Amino acid sequence: MKILELKNVNKIYNSTEVKVHAVNNVSLDFEEAEFAAIVGPSGSGKTTLLNLIGGLDMPTSGEIIIDGTNLAELKPSQLIDFRLNNIGFVFQSYNLVPVLTARENVEFIMTLQKWPKQKKDERTLELLTAVGLGDRINSRPAKLSGGQQQRVAVARALASRPKFVLADEPTANLDSRAATNLLEIMKKLNQEERITFIFSTHDPRVVKMAHRIITLEDGKVVSDDNRE
Amino acid sequence: MMIWSIAWKNLWRNRKRSLVVIVAVTIGIISGVLLVGIMEGWINQRLHDAIYNEVSHVQIHNKEYLKNEEIDLTIKNYDQLTNGIDSLKELAGRVNRTRIFAMANTPWANTGVIIYGVDPEKERQVTEIYKKIVPGGGRYPDKQSPADILISDKTAGLLKLKQYIITDGVIAKLKEERIRADILAKLEKHKDKRFRSPGDFREMLKQEFNKRELDKAGRLITEYALDYRLRNKIQVTFSDLRGTPVQGIFRVCGIYKTTNTGFDQTAVFVNAGELAKLYGGGEILNHEISILLKNIDDAGVVRDKLSRIADGNAVMTWKELAPDAALMHDFMIIYYFIFIGIIMLALAFGIINTMLMSILERTKELGMLMAIGMNRRRIFQMIMLETVFLTLVGAVAGMFSGWIITEILGKTGIHFSGWGEGFEAMGFAAKVYPVVSFGFFVFVTAMVVATAIISSLWPARKALRLNPLEALRTD
Ligand SMILES: Nc1ncnc2c1ncn2[C@@H]1O[C@H](COP(=O)(O)OP(=O)(O)OP(=O)(O)O)[C@@H](O)[C@H]1O
Ligand SMILES: [Mg+2]
């Protein structure tokens, strides 16, 4: 089932003196339960593309359709709620609210979605256990390592059962062991929850673990390998 | 875990900064509560004194008397009117008075006075003058000694009936108060000498003692050495019913002092029957009926009722009779607004500044929250709640401490000794007992919440203008 479709998407930055064609005529389809890496040299447009898919930025032209909804048709206020209900995010840093515990950070999304308390508690515990933090649920982010924090972020991204999870260089601040560990957890959850992950990375070891590798160069898709 | 719980936790992210604001709000509210407490204490005192010493709740005079204040302008249809008054269910007490302008003389001085011819016993049901006899100031008039006249401390001064004398008794009392022996030794020199005015006595004190000693002991010495010339005769002169000047002699039985020097300066009290002997006609003249009600709020209703049967007489409430007290009473809410408004305005700047700083620090986090789906309304709510909590914590602490302090000061009173005389000239006691009403706390809470909400608008708006892309930027 097609959950995400990009049709001739372009993003041109005019703000600087030079015109930057950050995303150049990209067309891609994503199915349910994919585990896709976006790779490419620095400045190739990975972040820009993920921002467009996540509805954080608007394409200059082209269409992004998520589960039948064209993002361009949503008003800014609707877009936030759309993100809440359909997209999970894992950022490179500043993922968690520092005053909330791991459990509260995960619950937060579900609270915004007004889940009943019991279902919320169950799902939180299930996810935090899945990311290997069942014993740290009441820790604040400051008490967790970078890798543990990113795992909480993954748990939170999955909490609301989104259509897909976007992760822009989720391992950039982690050492290689923590990076591999995070990817393994993501992959496991990708299988269990059947939720698509789309992440960008520079790390060859992370790239190796992907099922699908999309390579960007100067904003263009130069290859799209499906290794299954 | 709701928005308000996150807001509460965010409040303590920067403990020191939040505490500074909270303490500022606390101090601001304490001063507001105290200021208003003092103000309200004064107004209540002035209101009480105006009613119980001076004008009661409702008074009736002949309309013409109000214009000309002449002796023959007595209340019309007195019997019919008093029957009407006595049948009022709101009534707590009533008295009638003769009220005559006169000149009072002693061999040493004279002053203009208003003589109230009263029934001293009946007066006790309506006024509290009988409670205002100063220490060492004799007694309230009674019918057994018909020539009694009760005058104020102020009038006593004007008629040079206030003297000072240092007796063995005075020195003994001062010794009990632990006044230093060298000061007492200097006083010994002036023993049994009569100082005929406060000025003379002060002169002597200034010559004998330096400023430090006077600050310490001056007040007590003056208080104990004060010797009213009780039983002294006062001659009063006024025009009788035919317009002929008549004279009468009264004996000072007592000295009173209210908080209003303006009232004290003129009001003297004698037995109505005794006064009647002077102006002739064989009957007591009634210029004034003073009515005390069970409830002050009924004054307007009672005035309206009595006005219907008043023909030729004017019925007035305390609000018209003591307009200064009424004005202050009615404007209490304005004082609330002014005091608390100024404090809140000052605090608003601190609150806005703190919240702006707090938002600036959290740019990335707020961007992240918007990115993952926290909508504008919720962000706005969160910032607003943070501001309200920040303010409310200080406000609650401030109101609580302010309340405790006013409760204590309400018992002990605050003495404004330096300005006492100025205040008393305006009818305010030099000692004030602060009070704050429950309504005031409701008002402060409302103002604090309003201030918090208004102060949160700018920071919250700033937060809303953040771009969620900020969270993803990896600089
Ligand atoms: N807000 C912006 N304004 C102008 N140009 C931008 C903006 N954001 C990105 N660009 C430009 O767009 C191009 C793509 O940038 P992008 O950040 O998407 O690359 P990237 O593949 O994520 O790089 P990296 O691997 O270093 O993170 C770059 O040339 C960048 O300078
Ligand atoms: Mg990037």
XYZ file of C-alpha atoms and ligand atoms in Angstrom:
735
model
C 0.000 0.000 0.000
C 1.349 3.386 -1.010
C 1.539 5.679 2.006
C 3.650 8.507 0.653
C 4.054 9.870 -2.818
C 6.327 12.679 -4.084
C 5.565 14.010 -7.593
C 8.129 16.243 -9.274
C 9.020 17.989 -6.059
C 11.286 21.036 -6.328
C 12.656 23.304 -3.651
C 14.506 26.404 -4.733
C 16.033 28.782 -2.194
C 16.148 32.356 -3.478
C 17.072 33.987 -0.236
C 20.818 34.166 -0.918
C 22.330 35.902 -3.938
C 22.735 32.570 -5.627
C 19.708 30.471 -6.397
C 19.984 27.061 -4.735
C 18.075 24.193 -6.239
C 18.101 22.155 -3.017
C 15.609 19.546 -4.213
C 15.451 19.012 -7.924
C 12.445 17.310 -9.489
C 12.220 14.437 -7.028
C 9.563 11.780 -7.526
C 9.402 8.916 -5.013
C 6.879 6.420 -3.650
C 6.972 4.775 -0.228
C 5.088 1.683 0.838
C 4.031 0.486 4.245
C 6.797 -0.853 6.514
C 9.749 0.340 4.453
C 13.130 0.979 6.047
C 14.687 3.573 3.770
C 17.923 5.546 4.030
C 18.530 8.822 2.219
C 22.227 9.310 1.580
C 24.374 11.793 -0.267
C 27.159 14.266 0.283
C 26.780 17.288 2.472
C 24.555 19.882 0.831
C 22.892 17.348 -1.417
C 19.445 18.175 -0.056
C 18.690 15.359 2.404
C 17.485 17.614 5.182
C 15.511 19.745 2.786
C 13.761 16.713 1.378
C 12.863 15.333 4.793
C 11.519 18.717 5.853
C 9.304 18.803 2.792
C 8.008 15.296 3.442
C 7.374 16.186 7.080
C 5.327 19.256 6.148
C 7.782 21.540 7.948
C 8.614 23.317 4.734
C 6.702 23.898 1.498
C 7.950 22.771 -1.928
C 8.436 25.398 -4.615
C 6.580 23.099 -6.985
C 5.375 19.528 -7.132
C 3.062 17.527 -4.876
C 3.522 15.578 -1.682
C 0.674 13.203 -0.968
C 0.469 11.374 2.347
C -2.101 8.612 2.520
C -4.264 10.434 -0.009
C -3.858 13.908 1.465
C -2.026 16.558 -0.533
C -0.022 18.612 1.957
C -0.461 21.739 -0.159
C -4.186 21.657 0.530
C -3.786 21.937 4.297
C -3.906 25.242 6.152
C -0.937 25.857 8.482
C -3.021 25.048 11.545
C -4.322 21.841 9.980
C -0.773 20.927 9.028
C 0.330 20.791 12.681
C -2.510 18.455 13.590
C -1.783 16.420 10.473
C 1.813 15.991 11.581
C 0.634 15.024 15.047
C -1.558 12.234 13.729
C 0.435 10.979 10.739
C 4.157 11.612 11.077
C 6.676 10.660 13.722
C 9.861 12.706 14.056
C 13.312 11.896 15.380
C 15.724 14.801 15.253
C 19.448 14.917 15.575
C 19.226 16.751 18.891
C 16.749 18.628 21.119
C 14.306 15.784 20.767
C 13.001 15.631 24.300
C 11.391 18.010 26.736
C 13.991 18.254 29.508
C 11.506 18.734 32.341
C 9.621 15.557 31.501
C 10.646 11.988 32.263
C 11.151 9.397 29.533
C 7.637 8.131 30.129
C 6.140 11.614 30.046
C 7.990 12.471 26.850
C 6.525 9.432 25.153
C 3.065 10.034 26.593
C 3.129 13.629 25.475
C 2.125 12.882 21.877
C -0.708 10.653 23.015
C -1.866 13.288 25.478
C -2.060 15.764 22.617
C -4.122 13.144 20.798
C -6.328 12.699 23.882
C -5.779 9.000 24.372
C -7.487 7.419 27.397
C -5.077 7.064 30.269
C -4.934 3.298 30.426
C -4.189 2.774 26.736
C -1.609 5.526 26.969
C 0.172 3.871 29.891
C 0.173 0.480 28.153
C 1.583 1.836 24.911
C 4.249 3.880 26.683
C 5.508 0.934 28.659
C 5.389 -1.326 25.607
C 7.468 1.104 23.533
C 9.990 1.997 26.222
C 10.510 -1.688 26.893
C 10.932 -2.270 23.173
C 13.695 0.341 22.993
C 15.343 -1.252 26.016
C 14.497 1.438 28.554
C 11.828 -0.371 30.543
C 13.832 0.278 33.694
C 14.466 3.956 33.019
C 10.934 5.181 32.413
C 11.053 7.747 35.209
C 14.412 9.241 34.281
C 14.691 12.763 32.980
C 16.630 13.230 29.695
C 19.595 14.765 31.504
C 20.070 11.447 33.306
C 20.130 9.477 30.046
C 22.991 8.964 27.571
C 22.732 10.377 24.046
C 21.872 6.944 22.678
C 19.220 6.397 25.336
C 17.722 9.810 24.593
C 17.480 8.951 20.900
C 15.781 5.685 21.798
C 13.213 7.596 23.834
C 12.745 9.822 20.789
C 12.127 6.786 18.620
C 9.608 5.462 21.120
C 7.873 8.828 21.122
C 7.862 8.994 17.313
C 6.059 5.664 17.200
C 3.683 6.359 20.078
C 0.811 7.663 17.995
C 1.125 4.935 15.345
C 2.036 7.362 12.566
C 2.044 6.531 8.844
C 5.829 6.885 8.872
C 8.741 8.153 10.948
C 11.214 10.718 9.635
C 14.691 10.828 11.127
C 17.295 13.331 9.950
C 20.688 11.993 10.907
C 19.441 10.400 14.131
C 22.865 8.910 14.854
C 24.990 11.953 14.094
C 25.724 12.650 17.757
C 26.221 9.017 18.765
C 29.277 6.809 18.881
C 29.223 3.886 16.508
C 28.056 1.310 19.047
C 25.142 3.438 20.131
C 24.423 4.224 16.471
C 24.227 0.564 15.484
C 22.148 -0.197 18.550
C 19.676 2.582 17.696
C 19.379 1.355 14.123
C 18.763 -2.193 15.310
C 15.979 -1.002 17.537
C 14.492 1.070 14.734
C 14.636 -1.910 12.412
C 13.022 -4.187 14.983
C 10.185 -1.750 15.553
C 9.842 -1.239 11.822
C 9.125 -4.964 11.550
C 6.928 -5.249 14.632
C 4.844 -2.132 14.135
C 4.929 -2.192 10.348
C 5.655 1.525 10.278
C 7.829 3.020 7.559
C 11.115 4.671 8.594
C 12.792 7.243 6.374
C 16.127 8.470 7.676
C 19.119 10.343 6.372
C 22.656 9.474 7.297
C 26.341 9.809 6.503
C 27.300 6.720 8.436
C 28.177 3.766 6.110
C 27.382 1.251 8.851
C 23.919 2.696 9.220
C 23.477 2.713 5.445
C 24.296 -0.986 5.377
C 21.282 -1.761 7.560
C 18.764 -0.091 5.290
C 16.503 -2.051 2.950
C 16.247 0.766 0.510
C 18.907 3.362 -0.227
C 18.018 6.599 -1.971
C 21.037 8.602 -3.080
C 20.851 12.338 -3.637
C 23.303 14.549 -5.447
C 22.718 18.269 -5.921
C 19.098 17.749 -5.025
C 18.538 15.029 -7.615
C 17.805 11.365 -6.941
C 20.712 9.605 -8.619
C 19.910 6.095 -7.436
C 17.130 4.246 -5.572
C 18.179 0.722 -4.595
C 15.738 -1.713 -3.132
C 17.699 -4.557 -1.615
C 14.901 -6.930 -0.775
C 0.168 14.826 32.316
C -1.507 17.875 30.912
C -0.380 21.186 29.526
C -0.664 22.769 32.959
C 1.646 20.207 34.478
C 4.319 20.860 31.841
C 3.852 24.579 32.409
C 4.347 24.104 36.129
C 7.509 22.078 35.563
C 8.851 24.621 33.084
C 8.463 27.236 35.782
C 11.263 25.591 37.754
C 13.733 25.145 34.901
C 15.559 28.266 35.937
C 14.902 28.192 39.633
C 16.877 31.292 40.509
C 15.269 33.464 37.885
C 11.763 32.310 38.723
C 12.399 32.840 42.405
C 13.531 36.405 41.794
C 10.268 37.161 40.028
C 8.244 35.318 42.637
C 9.913 37.211 45.461
C 9.329 40.489 43.621
C 5.656 39.649 43.208
C 5.467 38.595 46.863
C 6.969 41.847 48.076
C 4.785 43.830 45.696
C 1.641 42.145 46.935
C 2.642 42.478 50.586
C 3.119 46.210 50.156
C -0.165 46.420 48.263
C -2.006 44.554 50.991
C -0.407 46.733 53.665
C -1.095 49.986 51.850
C -4.689 49.062 51.221
C -4.965 47.678 54.747
C -3.824 50.989 56.195
C -6.073 52.892 53.832
C -9.035 50.708 54.646
C -8.247 50.837 58.350
C -8.269 54.600 58.187
C -11.407 54.811 56.176
C -13.208 52.404 58.482
C -12.003 54.356 61.487
C -12.995 57.671 59.946
C -16.365 56.257 58.956
C -16.945 54.794 62.388
C -15.856 57.970 64.156
C -17.849 60.199 61.834
C -20.967 58.181 62.574
C -20.502 57.385 66.253
C -18.916 60.638 67.380
C -20.392 63.145 65.018
C -23.334 62.624 62.700
C -24.993 59.223 63.370
C -26.720 57.566 60.433
C -29.495 60.053 59.808
C -30.077 63.585 61.089
C -33.017 65.915 60.853
C -32.944 69.712 61.020
C -35.277 72.494 60.078
C -34.470 73.359 56.463
C -34.103 77.027 57.386
C -31.783 76.170 60.273
C -29.382 74.569 57.829
C -29.121 77.905 56.041
C -29.120 80.344 58.936
C -28.471 78.339 62.100
C -30.533 80.691 64.220
C -31.845 79.729 67.603
C -35.552 79.970 66.751
C -35.333 77.680 63.703
C -36.268 74.502 65.526
C -37.520 71.242 64.029
C -41.118 71.505 62.817
C -43.897 69.175 63.946
C -41.471 67.613 66.405
C -43.938 65.262 68.106
C -45.409 63.893 64.918
C -41.946 63.368 63.464
C -40.565 61.570 66.513
C -43.599 59.268 66.537
C -42.739 58.380 62.972
C -39.103 57.776 63.844
C -39.920 55.611 66.843
C -42.082 53.338 64.722
C -39.194 52.601 62.323
C -38.161 48.963 62.428
C -34.616 49.936 61.397
C -34.175 52.179 64.450
C -31.415 51.522 67.007
C -31.651 54.814 68.900
C -32.449 58.483 68.593
C -31.646 61.687 70.443
C -32.723 65.282 70.119
C -30.387 68.188 70.716
C -30.333 71.919 71.131
C -27.570 73.374 69.000
C -26.482 76.951 69.596
C -23.520 78.978 68.376
C -21.831 80.736 71.253
C -18.688 82.408 72.473
C -16.934 80.634 75.350
C -14.694 82.556 77.754
C -12.321 81.823 80.549
C -10.503 84.626 82.344
C -7.555 83.951 80.039
C -8.981 83.264 76.599
C -12.080 82.860 74.475
C -13.166 80.822 71.504
C -16.235 80.177 69.351
C -18.100 76.979 70.122
C -21.247 75.097 69.250
C -23.113 74.218 72.407
C -25.010 70.969 72.232
C -27.797 70.796 74.762
C -28.268 67.098 75.318
C -29.610 64.472 77.628
C -26.258 62.892 78.539
C -27.774 59.526 79.389
C -29.705 59.258 76.164
C -26.625 60.334 74.197
C -24.883 57.164 75.279
C -27.311 55.165 73.118
C -26.372 57.091 69.998
C -22.874 58.526 70.331
C -19.637 57.253 71.769
C -18.421 60.571 73.123
C -18.754 59.131 76.641
C -15.998 56.675 75.707
C -13.698 59.468 74.591
C -12.891 61.026 77.950
C -9.095 61.415 78.057
C -7.032 59.913 80.911
C -7.050 62.374 83.784
C -9.791 64.245 81.971
C -12.586 64.024 84.517
C -15.936 62.501 83.682
C -18.885 62.552 81.321
C -21.673 65.043 82.275
C -24.631 63.906 84.317
C -27.957 65.311 85.343
C -27.111 65.482 89.043
C -24.684 68.312 88.404
C -26.646 70.441 85.932
C -23.927 73.008 85.285
C -21.574 70.375 83.783
C -19.913 71.162 80.515
C -17.896 68.629 78.536
C -15.244 70.179 76.336
C -12.536 68.731 74.134
C -8.823 68.647 74.712
C -8.549 71.034 71.795
C -11.008 73.532 73.283
C -9.291 73.153 76.663
C -6.085 74.236 74.977
C -7.746 77.192 73.300
C -9.300 78.311 76.582
C -5.987 77.837 78.375
C -7.390 75.135 80.587
C -4.520 72.829 79.729
C -1.758 73.267 82.223
C 1.322 71.394 83.184
C 2.611 70.729 86.625
C 5.295 68.419 87.891
C 4.220 66.950 91.174
C 5.751 64.203 93.300
C 3.157 61.917 91.795
C 4.330 62.726 88.279
C 7.943 62.034 89.185
C 6.991 58.760 90.852
C 5.122 57.664 87.738
C 8.056 58.602 85.528
C 10.364 56.624 87.758
C 8.159 53.596 87.255
C 8.595 54.094 83.523
C 12.385 53.912 84.046
C 13.138 57.478 83.095
C 16.798 58.187 83.911
C 17.627 59.707 87.292
C 19.477 62.709 85.828
C 16.398 63.646 83.823
C 14.235 63.330 86.908
C 16.719 65.453 88.844
C 16.364 68.232 86.305
C 12.572 67.978 86.596
C 12.769 68.296 90.372
C 13.869 71.879 89.881
C 10.487 72.717 88.351
C 8.408 70.858 90.870
C 4.980 72.301 91.642
C 5.474 75.162 89.211
C 2.393 75.736 87.057
C 2.945 76.087 83.314
C -0.102 77.852 81.929
C 0.087 76.615 78.361
C 1.575 73.762 76.342
C 3.922 76.358 74.836
C 5.369 77.398 78.200
C 5.922 73.831 79.196
C 7.613 72.955 75.924
C 9.858 75.981 76.336
C 11.024 74.723 79.697
C 11.653 71.214 78.363
C 13.702 72.594 75.497
C 15.852 74.593 77.833
C 16.469 71.752 80.247
C 16.965 68.844 77.898
C 18.752 68.090 74.681
C 17.044 66.580 71.691
C 18.033 63.003 72.456
C 16.583 63.178 75.928
C 13.406 64.772 74.642
C 12.931 62.087 72.002
C 13.186 59.501 74.710
C 11.232 60.990 77.559
C 9.509 64.114 76.260
C 6.245 62.460 75.380
C 5.851 60.717 78.733
C 6.768 63.795 80.754
C 4.259 65.886 78.827
C 1.585 63.227 79.203
C 2.007 62.832 82.954
C 2.516 66.494 83.737
C -0.637 67.495 81.902
C -3.144 68.897 84.334
C -6.534 69.997 82.986
C -8.137 72.731 85.029
C -11.226 70.705 85.724
C -14.081 72.351 87.670
C -12.978 75.628 86.167
C -15.810 77.930 85.112
C -16.562 78.702 81.504
C -18.816 81.552 80.564
C -20.828 81.193 77.383
C -22.531 84.031 75.497
C -25.164 83.732 72.775
C -28.338 85.373 71.491
C -31.568 84.222 73.092
C -34.936 83.855 71.378
C -35.490 87.615 71.343
C -32.027 88.222 69.958
C -30.693 89.581 73.202
C -27.249 88.371 74.275
C -27.422 86.096 77.303
C -24.709 84.628 79.430
C -24.384 81.435 81.393
C -21.776 79.796 83.543
C -20.804 76.135 83.301
C -18.215 74.070 85.063
C -15.815 71.822 83.182
C -16.628 68.279 84.231
C -14.615 66.442 81.655
C -12.348 66.551 78.633
C -12.930 64.416 75.572
C -10.859 63.830 72.473
C -12.001 62.301 69.219
C -9.874 61.653 66.170
C -11.263 64.721 64.443
C -9.772 67.975 65.733
C -12.133 69.897 63.477
C -15.111 68.512 65.364
C -13.370 68.797 68.734
C -12.546 72.433 68.227
C -16.183 73.535 68.387
C -18.363 70.866 69.985
C -19.127 71.291 73.694
C -21.873 69.427 75.569
C -24.175 70.623 78.364
C -27.448 69.477 79.911
C -30.280 70.570 77.606
C -32.486 71.614 80.511
C -29.798 73.864 81.920
C -29.264 75.507 78.570
C -33.020 76.082 78.214
C -32.998 78.232 81.346
C -30.739 80.667 79.559
C -32.613 81.265 76.325
C -36.014 81.508 77.953
C -39.382 80.320 76.755
C -39.454 77.511 79.309
C -39.115 74.768 76.748
C -36.204 72.793 75.368
C -35.484 73.740 71.764
C -34.877 70.903 69.362
C -32.603 71.837 66.499
C -31.354 68.403 65.700
C -32.536 64.820 65.815
C -29.805 62.264 65.460
C -30.777 58.734 64.537
C -28.729 55.580 64.814
C -29.853 52.567 62.771
C -29.246 48.878 63.208
C -27.659 48.722 59.793
C -25.794 51.484 58.019
C -27.096 50.311 54.654
C -30.632 51.301 55.639
C -29.735 54.997 55.880
C -31.027 55.789 52.407
C -34.296 53.944 52.891
C -34.917 55.581 56.256
C -34.199 59.010 54.826
C -36.750 58.417 52.083
C -39.345 57.200 54.560
C -38.825 60.143 56.905
C -38.692 62.685 54.114
C -42.339 61.908 53.389
C -43.396 63.088 56.848
C -40.684 65.680 57.260
C -42.476 68.797 56.026
C -40.221 71.803 56.401
C -37.437 69.689 57.855
C -34.457 68.254 56.009
C -33.603 64.587 56.465
C -29.985 63.785 55.682
C -27.892 60.635 55.810
C -24.348 60.344 57.052
C -23.228 60.522 53.445
C -24.463 64.095 53.195
C -23.469 65.021 56.724
C -19.919 63.697 56.525
C -19.233 63.851 52.800
C -15.495 63.323 53.269
C -16.057 59.957 54.936
C -18.704 59.007 52.385
C -16.454 59.919 49.493
C -13.604 57.823 50.820
C -15.932 54.959 51.503
C -17.317 55.077 47.986
C -13.890 55.402 46.431
C -12.331 52.456 48.226
C -12.459 50.393 45.063
C -10.584 53.157 43.240
C -7.829 53.019 45.856
C -7.636 49.292 45.290
C -7.192 49.905 41.610
C -4.594 52.621 42.044
C -2.421 50.824 44.583
C -2.626 47.374 43.107
C -2.630 48.719 39.554
C 0.682 50.536 40.020
C 2.262 47.529 41.689
C 0.999 45.224 38.971
C 2.244 47.521 36.244
C 5.735 47.446 37.735
C 5.620 43.693 38.130
C 4.350 43.180 34.590
C 7.687 44.411 33.233
C 9.613 41.878 35.274
C 7.260 39.107 34.312
C 7.372 39.916 30.603
C 11.145 40.127 30.672
C 11.506 36.798 32.443
C 9.122 35.044 30.105
C 10.796 36.474 27.011
C 14.129 35.226 28.286
C 12.680 31.846 29.045
C 11.271 31.568 25.527
C 14.472 32.698 23.901
C 16.303 29.919 25.709
C 13.809 27.345 24.552
C 13.655 28.264 20.874
C 14.759 24.813 19.720
C 12.544 22.975 22.129
C 9.480 24.996 21.209
C 10.273 24.449 17.525
C 10.543 20.725 18.167
C 7.202 20.728 19.984
C 5.541 22.462 17.053
C 7.191 20.050 14.626
C 5.909 16.964 16.401
C 2.399 18.349 16.513
C 1.815 20.696 19.442
C -0.469 23.267 17.916
C -0.442 26.999 18.412
C -3.324 27.049 20.809
C -1.536 24.635 23.108
C 1.785 26.455 22.880
C -0.054 29.655 23.722
C -1.808 27.982 26.632
C 1.438 26.592 27.948
C 3.240 29.945 27.913
C 0.228 31.673 29.415
C -0.066 29.105 32.179
C 3.641 29.413 32.938
C 3.199 33.154 33.330
C 0.087 32.770 35.445
C 1.768 30.230 37.706
C 4.852 32.371 38.053
C 2.741 35.332 39.103
C 0.251 33.411 41.169
C 2.863 31.675 43.311
C 4.255 35.055 44.331
C 0.782 36.491 44.710
C -0.431 33.725 46.986
C 2.719 33.995 49.100
C 2.305 37.774 49.148
C -1.367 37.690 50.048
C -0.779 35.163 52.783
C 2.106 37.080 54.362
C 0.291 40.369 53.825
C -2.753 38.953 55.537
C -0.712 37.727 58.526
C 1.043 41.087 58.824
C -2.193 43.060 58.658
C -3.791 40.728 61.197
C -0.939 41.443 63.599
C -0.811 45.163 62.901
C -4.602 45.212 63.071
C -4.283 44.167 66.706
C -1.313 46.333 67.677
C -2.010 49.308 65.411
C 0.557 51.468 63.637
C 1.389 54.804 65.174
C 2.169 57.601 62.759
C 3.588 59.734 65.520
C 5.459 62.204 63.345
C 2.422 63.138 61.294
C -0.210 62.498 63.911
C -1.284 66.090 64.312
C -1.695 66.635 60.592
C -3.807 63.534 60.291
C -5.968 64.390 63.230
C -6.729 67.775 61.775
C -8.306 65.876 58.881
C -10.248 63.549 61.130
C -7.877 60.583 60.918
C -6.490 58.886 63.979
C -2.704 59.024 64.370
C -2.870 55.353 65.231
C -4.291 53.183 62.518
C -5.446 49.597 62.701
C -5.039 48.109 59.234
C -7.751 45.783 58.006
C -8.245 44.035 54.719
C -11.510 42.557 53.645
C -12.003 39.215 51.961
C -13.290 41.110 48.954
C -9.907 42.748 48.605
C -8.176 39.396 48.307
C -10.645 38.365 45.641
C -9.868 41.628 43.905
C -6.087 41.130 44.137
C -6.377 37.607 42.810
C -8.400 38.845 39.856
C -5.876 41.624 39.193
C -2.937 39.231 39.435
C -4.493 36.782 37.020
C -5.371 39.620 34.659
C -1.821 40.981 34.885
C -0.360 37.546 34.280
C -2.556 36.955 31.262
C -1.831 40.349 29.791
C 1.900 39.992 30.466
C 1.906 36.576 28.854
C 0.480 37.834 25.577
C 3.717 39.236 24.251
C 5.959 36.263 25.158
C 3.320 33.817 23.958
C 2.990 35.669 20.667
C 6.750 35.553 20.317
C 6.687 31.807 20.880
C 4.024 31.385 18.225
C 6.122 33.159 15.633
C 8.866 30.559 16.013
C 9.436 28.307 13.050
C 9.441 24.575 13.711
C 12.355 24.306 11.266
C 14.480 25.800 14.028
C 14.428 22.461 15.771
C 15.972 20.708 12.804
C 18.679 23.244 12.157
C 21.931 21.754 13.336
C 24.127 24.762 13.918
N 17.069 27.946 4.533
C 17.906 27.874 3.515
N 18.161 28.973 2.754
C 18.992 28.903 1.713
N 19.623 27.807 1.338
C 19.429 26.674 2.038
C 18.563 26.652 3.168
N 18.562 25.399 3.667
C 19.395 24.674 2.913
N 19.907 25.448 1.933
C 20.804 24.974 0.881
O 20.207 23.885 0.258
C 21.168 22.895 -0.051
C 20.764 21.579 0.587
O 20.897 21.686 1.955
P 20.525 20.542 2.992
O 20.661 21.071 4.346
O 19.198 19.963 2.617
O 21.672 19.468 2.659
P 22.002 18.121 3.438
O 22.046 17.079 2.425
O 21.060 17.951 4.598
O 23.453 18.423 3.986
P 24.131 17.848 5.293
O 24.530 16.438 4.969
O 25.331 18.717 5.484
O 23.181 17.915 6.400
C 22.498 23.408 0.460
O 23.205 23.991 -0.627
C 22.097 24.435 1.464
O 23.083 25.472 1.486
Mg 21.225 17.770 6.718
